[in-house]
Amino acid sequence: MEMIKKIVTLIDEKKGLQIAALDVQGISPITDYLVIASAETVKQTQSLADHVMKRLKEDDSLTCRHLDGYANGEWIIMDYFDFLVHLFTPEKRELYDLDNLYGGGRKVEAHD
């Protein structure tokens, strides 16, 4: 849970928008937590991904197991096994609507 809070903080540091953290244990067969955020441009989603990956590797020795969508940048998925980070442009976030797809997940309060 502390790692999820850290990721939310890292995204917030770089001005990520509409940050949501969900506990999807028992709902998703592939992960325990989702962090979903938006950025205004592709360059910003890529910058957010770079920042999160760099800090998790440096601070916590965590390496992203799988990265998808980085080149296009409209929807970037970072797979850390126990949690997934989804970074969207506003249009793609609205289109795929993961917030509602996993609406049964419990919201994680990530700010103190």
CSV table of C-alpha atoms in Angstrom, one decimal:
chain,number,residue,atom,x,y,z
A,1,MET,CA,0.0,0.0,0.0
A,2,GLU,CA,2.9,2.4,0.8
A,3,MET,CA,4.2,1.8,-2.7
A,4,ILE,CA,0.9,2.8,-4.3
A,5,LYS,CA,1.0,6.0,-2.2
A,6,LYS,CA,4.5,6.7,-3.4
A,7,ILE,CA,3.5,6.2,-7.1
A,8,VAL,CA,0.6,8.7,-6.7
A,9,THR,CA,3.1,11.2,-5.1
A,10,LEU,CA,5.6,10.7,-8.0
A,11,ILE,CA,2.9,11.3,-10.6
A,12,ASP,CA,1.6,14.3,-8.7
A,13,GLU,CA,5.1,15.8,-8.5
A,14,LYS,CA,5.2,15.9,-12.3
A,15,LYS,CA,1.7,17.4,-12.5
A,16,GLY,CA,-0.2,14.3,-13.5
A,17,LEU,CA,-4.0,14.8,-13.6
A,18,GLN,CA,-7.0,12.9,-12.2
A,19,ILE,CA,-4.8,10.4,-10.3
A,20,ALA,CA,-6.8,7.4,-9.0
A,21,ALA,CA,-5.5,4.4,-7.1
A,22,LEU,CA,-7.7,1.3,-6.8
A,23,ASP,CA,-7.4,-1.9,-4.9
A,24,VAL,CA,-8.6,-4.5,-7.3
A,25,GLN,CA,-7.7,-7.6,-5.3
A,26,GLY,CA,-10.4,-10.2,-6.1
A,27,ILE,CA,-11.6,-8.2,-9.1
A,28,SER,CA,-8.6,-8.4,-11.4
A,29,PRO,CA,-6.9,-11.8,-12.1
A,30,ILE,CA,-3.6,-10.1,-13.1
A,31,THR,CA,-2.8,-7.5,-10.4
A,32,ASP,CA,-3.7,-6.2,-7.0
A,33,TYR,CA,-3.6,-2.4,-7.5
A,34,LEU,CA,-4.1,0.0,-10.4
A,35,VAL,CA,-2.9,3.6,-10.5
A,36,ILE,CA,-4.5,5.6,-13.3
A,37,ALA,CA,-3.6,9.1,-14.3
A,38,SER,CA,-3.8,11.5,-17.2
A,39,ALA,CA,-1.6,14.1,-18.8
A,40,GLU,CA,-2.4,16.7,-21.4
A,41,THR,CA,0.1,15.5,-24.0
A,42,VAL,CA,1.9,12.4,-25.2
A,43,LYS,CA,5.2,14.1,-24.2
A,44,GLN,CA,3.8,14.5,-20.6
A,45,THR,CA,2.6,10.9,-20.4
A,46,GLN,CA,6.1,9.7,-21.5
A,47,SER,CA,7.7,12.1,-18.9
A,48,LEU,CA,5.5,10.7,-16.2
A,49,ALA,CA,6.4,7.2,-17.1
A,50,ASP,CA,10.1,8.0,-17.2
A,51,HIS,CA,9.9,9.7,-13.7
A,52,VAL,CA,8.0,6.8,-12.1
A,53,MET,CA,10.3,4.1,-13.6
A,54,LYS,CA,13.5,6.0,-12.7
A,55,ARG,CA,12.5,6.7,-9.1
A,56,LEU,CA,11.2,3.2,-8.4
A,57,LYS,CA,14.4,1.7,-9.8
A,58,GLU,CA,16.7,4.1,-7.9
A,59,ASP,CA,14.8,4.3,-4.6
A,60,ASP,CA,13.3,0.8,-4.3
A,61,SER,CA,15.2,-1.4,-6.8
A,62,LEU,CA,12.0,-2.1,-8.7
A,63,THR,CA,12.2,-2.6,-12.4
A,64,CYS,CA,9.1,-2.4,-14.7
A,65,ARG,CA,8.4,-6.0,-15.9
A,66,HIS,CA,6.7,-4.8,-19.0
A,67,LEU,CA,6.2,-1.5,-20.6
A,68,ASP,CA,3.6,-1.0,-23.3
A,69,GLY,CA,2.4,2.0,-25.3
A,70,TYR,CA,5.4,4.2,-24.6
A,71,ALA,CA,6.2,5.0,-28.2
A,72,ASN,CA,2.7,6.1,-29.0
A,73,GLY,CA,2.2,7.7,-25.6
A,74,GLU,CA,-1.5,7.9,-25.6
A,75,TRP,CA,-1.9,5.0,-23.2
A,76,ILE,CA,1.2,3.8,-21.4
A,77,ILE,CA,1.0,0.7,-19.2
A,78,MET,CA,3.7,-0.1,-16.7
A,79,ASP,CA,3.5,-3.6,-15.2
A,80,TYR,CA,5.2,-4.1,-11.8
A,81,PHE,CA,3.3,-7.4,-11.2
A,82,ASP,CA,1.6,-6.4,-7.9
A,83,PHE,CA,0.5,-3.1,-9.4
A,84,LEU,CA,-0.1,-1.6,-12.9
A,85,VAL,CA,0.3,2.0,-13.7
A,86,HIS,CA,-1.8,3.4,-16.6
A,87,LEU,CA,-1.0,6.8,-18.0
A,88,PHE,CA,-3.4,8.3,-20.5
A,89,THR,CA,-4.0,11.3,-22.7
A,90,PRO,CA,-7.5,12.7,-21.8
A,91,GLU,CA,-9.1,11.3,-25.0
A,92,LYS,CA,-7.8,7.8,-24.5
A,93,ARG,CA,-8.7,7.8,-20.8
A,94,GLU,CA,-12.3,8.7,-21.7
A,95,LEU,CA,-12.4,6.1,-24.5
A,96,TYR,CA,-11.1,3.1,-22.4
A,97,ASP,CA,-12.7,4.3,-19.1
A,98,LEU,CA,-10.7,2.0,-16.8
A,99,ASP,CA,-12.0,4.0,-13.9
A,100,ASN,CA,-15.5,2.6,-14.4
A,101,LEU,CA,-14.4,-0.8,-15.7
A,102,TYR,CA,-12.7,-1.3,-12.3
A,103,GLY,CA,-15.3,0.7,-10.4
A,104,GLY,CA,-15.8,-2.2,-8.0
A,105,GLY,CA,-12.3,-1.7,-6.8
A,106,ARG,CA,-11.8,0.0,-3.5
A,107,LYS,CA,-10.2,3.5,-3.8
A,108,VAL,CA,-6.9,3.8,-2.1
A,109,GLU,CA,-6.4,7.0,-0.1
A,110,ALA,CA,-3.0,8.0,-1.3
A,111,HIS,CA,-2.6,11.4,0.2
A,112,ASP,CA,-1.9,12.0,3.9
